[in-house]
Coordinates of C-alpha atoms in Angstrom, one line a residue:
M1 CA 15.8 -32.1 -5.3
D2 CA 13.0 -34.4 -3.1
P3 CA 9.9 -32.2 -2.5
H4 CA 9.1 -34.0 0.9
L5 CA 12.6 -32.4 2.0
L6 CA 12.3 -29.6 0.6
R7 CA 8.7 -29.3 2.5
T8 CA 10.8 -30.3 6.0
Y9 CA 13.0 -27.5 4.9
V10 CA 10.9 -24.7 5.0
T11 CA 8.5 -25.8 8.0
V12 CA 11.7 -26.0 10.1
A13 CA 12.4 -22.5 8.4
R14 CA 9.1 -21.1 9.7
L15 CA 9.2 -22.8 12.8
A16 CA 12.5 -22.1 13.7
S17 CA 12.6 -25.5 15.7
F18 CA 13.1 -29.0 14.6
S19 CA 10.9 -30.5 17.3
A20 CA 7.8 -28.0 16.3
A21 CA 8.8 -28.9 12.4
A22 CA 8.1 -32.9 13.7
R23 CA 4.5 -31.9 15.4
E24 CA 3.5 -29.9 12.7
L25 CA 4.6 -32.9 9.7
G26 CA 3.6 -35.6 12.2
Y27 CA 7.0 -37.0 11.8
T28 CA 9.5 -37.4 14.6
Q29 CA 12.5 -35.3 15.5
S30 CA 14.7 -37.5 14.0
A31 CA 13.1 -37.9 10.8
V32 CA 13.1 -34.0 10.4
S33 CA 17.0 -34.1 11.6
Q34 CA 17.4 -36.6 8.8
H35 CA 15.3 -34.8 6.0
I36 CA 17.5 -31.7 6.6
A37 CA 20.6 -33.6 6.5
A38 CA 19.8 -35.6 3.1
L39 CA 18.7 -31.7 1.7
E40 CA 21.7 -30.1 2.7
Q41 CA 24.2 -33.3 1.4
D42 CA 22.5 -33.2 -2.1
L43 CA 22.6 -29.7 -2.2
G44 CA 26.6 -29.5 -0.9
T45 CA 26.0 -26.7 1.4
D46 CA 24.8 -26.1 5.1
L47 CA 20.8 -25.0 5.0
L48 CA 20.4 -24.4 8.7
T49 CA 22.3 -23.2 11.8
R50 CA 21.8 -25.0 14.9
R51 CA 21.8 -23.3 17.9
P52 CA 19.4 -21.0 17.0
V53 CA 18.0 -22.6 13.8
A54 CA 17.9 -20.3 11.5
P55 CA 18.4 -20.0 7.5
T56 CA 22.2 -19.8 6.4
P57 CA 22.9 -17.9 3.1
A58 CA 22.0 -20.4 1.3
G59 CA 19.3 -21.1 3.3
E60 CA 17.9 -17.8 2.9
R61 CA 17.9 -18.6 -0.7
L62 CA 16.7 -21.8 -1.0
L63 CA 13.6 -20.2 1.0
E64 CA 12.7 -18.0 -1.9
H65 CA 12.3 -20.6 -4.1
A66 CA 10.9 -22.6 -2.4
G67 CA 7.4 -21.4 -1.9
P68 CA 7.1 -21.1 -5.5
L69 CA 8.1 -24.5 -6.4
L70 CA 6.0 -26.3 -3.7
L71 CA 2.8 -24.3 -5.0
R72 CA 3.8 -25.3 -8.0
L73 CA 3.3 -29.0 -7.6
E74 CA 0.1 -28.7 -5.5
A75 CA -0.7 -26.5 -9.0
A76 CA -0.3 -29.9 -10.8
R77 CA -1.5 -32.0 -8.4
A78 CA -4.9 -29.9 -8.2
D79 CA -5.1 -28.9 -12.2
V80 CA -4.8 -33.5 -12.3
V81 CA -7.6 -34.1 -10.0
R82 CA -9.5 -31.2 -11.1
R83 CA -9.7 -33.0 -14.5
A84 CA -10.2 -36.6 -13.1
A85 CA -13.2 -35.5 -11.3
A86 CA -16.8 -35.5 -12.4
P87 CA -17.8 -32.1 -14.1
E88 CA -20.5 -30.9 -12.5
H89 CA -18.9 -30.8 -8.6
G90 CA -19.6 -27.6 -6.5
L91 CA -17.9 -24.3 -7.4
T92 CA -15.5 -22.5 -5.0
L93 CA -14.8 -18.7 -5.7
A94 CA -11.9 -17.4 -3.5
T95 CA -12.5 -13.5 -3.6
T96 CA -10.8 -10.3 -2.6
P97 CA -13.8 -8.1 -0.6
T98 CA -13.9 -5.1 -3.4
A99 CA -13.7 -7.8 -6.3
L100 CA -16.9 -9.5 -5.2
G101 CA -19.0 -6.6 -7.2
P102 CA -22.8 -6.3 -7.7
R103 CA -22.5 -8.7 -11.3
T104 CA -21.1 -11.3 -9.3
V105 CA -22.6 -11.8 -6.9
A106 CA -25.7 -12.1 -9.5
A107 CA -24.7 -14.7 -11.8
L108 CA -23.0 -16.8 -8.9
P109 CA -24.9 -20.1 -9.1
R110 CA -28.5 -20.7 -6.7
A111 CA -26.9 -23.5 -5.0
G112 CA -23.4 -25.5 -4.4
V113 CA -21.6 -21.9 -4.3
T114 CA -18.5 -22.0 -1.1
L115 CA -17.5 -18.4 -1.3
R116 CA -14.4 -17.2 0.8
V117 CA -13.2 -14.0 0.7
L118 CA -9.7 -13.6 1.2
A119 CA -6.4 -11.7 1.4
R120 CA -5.4 -10.3 -2.3
E121 CA -2.0 -12.7 -1.9
E122 CA -4.1 -15.7 -0.7
V123 CA -6.6 -15.8 -4.0
P124 CA -3.9 -16.5 -6.4
E125 CA -2.5 -19.6 -3.9
A126 CA -5.9 -21.1 -3.4
V127 CA -6.4 -21.3 -7.1
A128 CA -3.2 -22.5 -7.4
A129 CA -3.2 -25.6 -4.5
G130 CA -6.8 -26.4 -6.3
R131 CA -9.1 -25.1 -2.8
A132 CA -10.8 -22.9 -5.3
D133 CA -12.3 -23.1 -8.8
L134 CA -12.0 -19.6 -9.6
G135 CA -10.3 -16.6 -8.2
L136 CA -11.2 -13.0 -8.3
V137 CA -8.1 -10.1 -7.3
D138 CA -8.2 -6.5 -8.1
G139 CA -6.0 -3.6 -7.9
L140 CA -5.5 0.1 -9.1
A141 CA -4.1 0.0 -12.6
A142 CA -3.7 2.4 -15.5
P143 CA -7.3 2.0 -18.1
S144 CA -6.9 -1.7 -19.9
D145 CA -3.2 -2.6 -17.8
P146 CA -3.5 -5.6 -16.4
L147 CA -2.9 -6.5 -12.5
R148 CA 1.0 -7.5 -11.4
L149 CA 0.0 -10.7 -9.6
P150 CA 2.6 -12.9 -8.0
D151 CA 4.1 -15.9 -10.2
V152 CA 2.9 -18.5 -8.0
A153 CA 1.6 -21.2 -10.8
P154 CA 1.0 -21.4 -14.2
L155 CA -2.3 -19.1 -13.5
T156 CA -4.3 -17.3 -16.2
T157 CA -6.1 -14.3 -15.9
Y158 CA -8.7 -12.2 -17.8
G159 CA -10.0 -8.6 -17.1
V160 CA -13.9 -9.1 -16.0
G161 CA -14.0 -5.2 -15.1
E162 CA -13.1 -2.0 -14.4
E163 CA -14.4 1.5 -12.6
S164 CA -13.7 4.4 -11.1
V165 CA -12.3 5.2 -8.0
C166 CA -13.0 7.4 -5.1
V167 CA -11.8 9.1 -1.4
L168 CA -13.7 8.0 0.9
L169 CA -13.9 11.0 3.9
P170 CA -16.5 12.3 6.3
D171 CA -18.5 14.7 5.4
T172 CA -17.4 17.3 7.7
H173 CA -14.0 17.2 6.7
P174 CA -12.7 20.3 4.8
L175 CA -12.6 18.0 1.4
A176 CA -15.7 16.9 0.8
G177 CA -17.3 19.1 -1.5
R178 CA -14.9 19.0 -3.9
P179 CA -15.6 17.8 -7.2
G180 CA -12.9 15.8 -7.6
L181 CA -9.4 14.8 -5.8
R182 CA -5.6 14.4 -7.1
L183 CA -3.6 11.7 -4.9
G184 CA -0.8 13.4 -5.2
D185 CA -1.7 15.8 -2.8
L186 CA -3.6 13.6 -0.5
A187 CA 0.0 12.0 0.1
H188 CA 0.4 13.7 4.2
A189 CA -3.0 13.1 5.1
R190 CA -4.5 10.6 7.6
W191 CA -4.7 7.1 6.2
L192 CA -7.1 3.8 7.2
D193 CA -4.2 1.0 5.8
A194 CA -6.7 -2.1 5.3
P195 CA -4.6 -4.0 3.0
D196 CA -7.4 -6.8 2.6
A197 CA -10.4 -4.8 2.9
G198 CA -9.8 -1.9 0.8
L199 CA -7.0 -0.7 -1.8
P200 CA -3.8 -1.4 0.0
L201 CA -1.7 1.9 0.3
A202 CA 1.7 0.6 -1.6
Q203 CA -0.6 1.2 -4.5
L204 CA -1.3 4.6 -3.9
R205 CA 2.3 5.3 -3.1
A206 CA 3.0 3.9 -6.4
A207 CA 0.6 5.7 -8.3
A208 CA 1.5 8.9 -6.6
G209 CA 5.3 8.6 -7.1
G210 CA 6.7 6.7 -4.5
S211 CA 6.1 8.4 -0.8
G212 CA 3.6 9.6 2.0
F213 CA 0.3 7.8 2.9
R214 CA 1.7 7.1 6.2
P215 CA -1.3 5.4 8.0
A216 CA -3.1 6.6 11.2
L217 CA -4.8 3.5 12.2
R218 CA -4.5 -0.2 11.0
Y219 CA -7.3 -2.6 10.5
E220 CA -6.9 -6.0 9.4
G221 CA -10.2 -7.6 8.4
T222 CA -11.8 -8.0 5.2
D223 CA -15.4 -6.5 6.3
V224 CA -15.3 -3.5 4.0
R225 CA -18.1 -2.2 5.8
V226 CA -16.2 -1.6 9.1
L227 CA -13.9 -0.2 6.9
T228 CA -16.4 2.5 5.5
A229 CA -17.5 3.2 9.0
L230 CA -13.9 4.2 10.1
A231 CA -13.7 6.3 7.4
A232 CA -17.2 8.1 8.1
A233 CA -15.5 8.2 11.5
G234 CA -12.9 10.1 11.0
H235 CA -9.6 7.6 11.5
G236 CA -9.2 8.1 8.4
L237 CA -9.1 7.9 4.9
T238 CA -9.0 5.3 1.8
L239 CA -9.4 4.7 -1.7
L240 CA -12.0 2.3 -2.5
P241 CA -13.9 1.5 -5.9
R242 CA -16.6 4.3 -6.6
T243 CA -19.7 1.0 -6.0
A244 CA -17.9 0.1 -2.4
A245 CA -17.3 4.4 -1.6
T246 CA -20.6 5.4 -2.7
G247 CA -23.6 5.1 -0.3
V248 CA -21.8 5.4 2.9
P249 CA -23.6 6.9 5.7
G250 CA -22.2 9.6 7.0
A251 CA -19.0 10.0 4.7
V252 CA -18.4 11.4 1.3
A253 CA -16.6 9.6 -2.0
V254 CA -15.2 12.3 -4.0
P255 CA -13.6 11.2 -7.2
L256 CA -10.1 10.3 -7.9
A257 CA -9.4 12.9 -10.5
Q258 CA -5.6 12.3 -11.0
P259 CA -3.5 10.0 -11.9
R260 CA -5.9 8.5 -14.0
V261 CA -5.9 5.3 -12.9
V262 CA -9.6 2.4 -12.2
H263 CA -10.3 -0.1 -9.8
R264 CA -9.3 -3.0 -12.0
V265 CA -11.0 -6.6 -11.3
E266 CA -9.7 -9.9 -12.8
L267 CA -10.7 -13.7 -13.1
V268 CA -7.5 -16.2 -12.1
C269 CA -8.1 -19.5 -13.0
L270 CA -5.7 -22.8 -13.5
G271 CA -6.3 -24.4 -17.1
T272 CA -9.9 -24.7 -18.7
P273 CA -12.8 -24.0 -16.0
G274 CA -15.6 -27.2 -16.2
G275 CA -19.0 -27.7 -15.0
P276 CA -20.3 -24.3 -12.6
A277 CA -17.1 -22.8 -12.8
A278 CA -17.4 -22.6 -16.7
R279 CA -20.8 -20.8 -16.2
L280 CA -20.1 -18.5 -14.3
A281 CA -16.2 -17.1 -15.9
E282 CA -18.9 -17.4 -19.3
V283 CA -21.2 -14.7 -17.4
L284 CA -18.4 -12.5 -15.9
L285 CA -15.9 -12.3 -19.4
D286 CA -19.1 -11.2 -21.5
G287 CA -18.6 -7.5 -21.0
G288 CA -15.2 -7.7 -19.7
A289 CA -11.8 -7.5 -21.4
G290 CA -12.0 -10.8 -23.0
A291 CA -8.5 -11.8 -23.9
G292 CA -6.2 -13.7 -20.7
T293 CA -2.9 -13.5 -20.1
P294 CA -0.5 -15.8 -18.6
V295 CA 1.0 -15.3 -15.2

């Protein structure tokens, strides 16, 4: 299967338009049509309906495979280019907002660093595609259990830190004086849905048994300070790692007593890092979980 044809197909399916795909890819519309026809001939089935432009059932199935396949090709190219490049290039670190803790900030080189704060699912993709030398991802997990990351490329992850989690609520909230809270008791409370700034509600549902946690407000941003301000103002509760939840004006961080979960941070890399990336990884792994896990 020709990856150029596959990339054209994914673009047409995403934009639902042959002409729009041609403009984005820099092809003529005729060339795009020829790419789709060639791919359909190769697979022996129709992949798109034409009016309207939409994937057929076979096309939907191909889309499930296409993303990981194309990303793995990008990962292979990035790995080869990185190994052939000069070892002392700058460092690009992709991270989620709550994975970037004080220890990581202190360990960053004093110059030549590009820091990219991304959504959780974008961090592994950035590393796999060579847009970042290293990645930091985080989430809820049982103590010492690895995170479940999407299978986007042959990446390796290392546990670099775990800490307790807290429910952040206004200091006037009836539960603000509690020594600890049970997550299951808060399933029907007002929650903030901030998948890219805090811990996603889907993870809370999974930890509490799979129900509840309906959002009162959705925040589509990556600034943790905005999220904590919303919680302090009473727009909803949020669950954060202890260091991010502590010391917020007008809010109280109450430790989560049950279930027994932690905020886990993992380092993501493609192959063996070199230069500044290797030195940062060494610092972060000193005191972390240590062993690498392929994903």
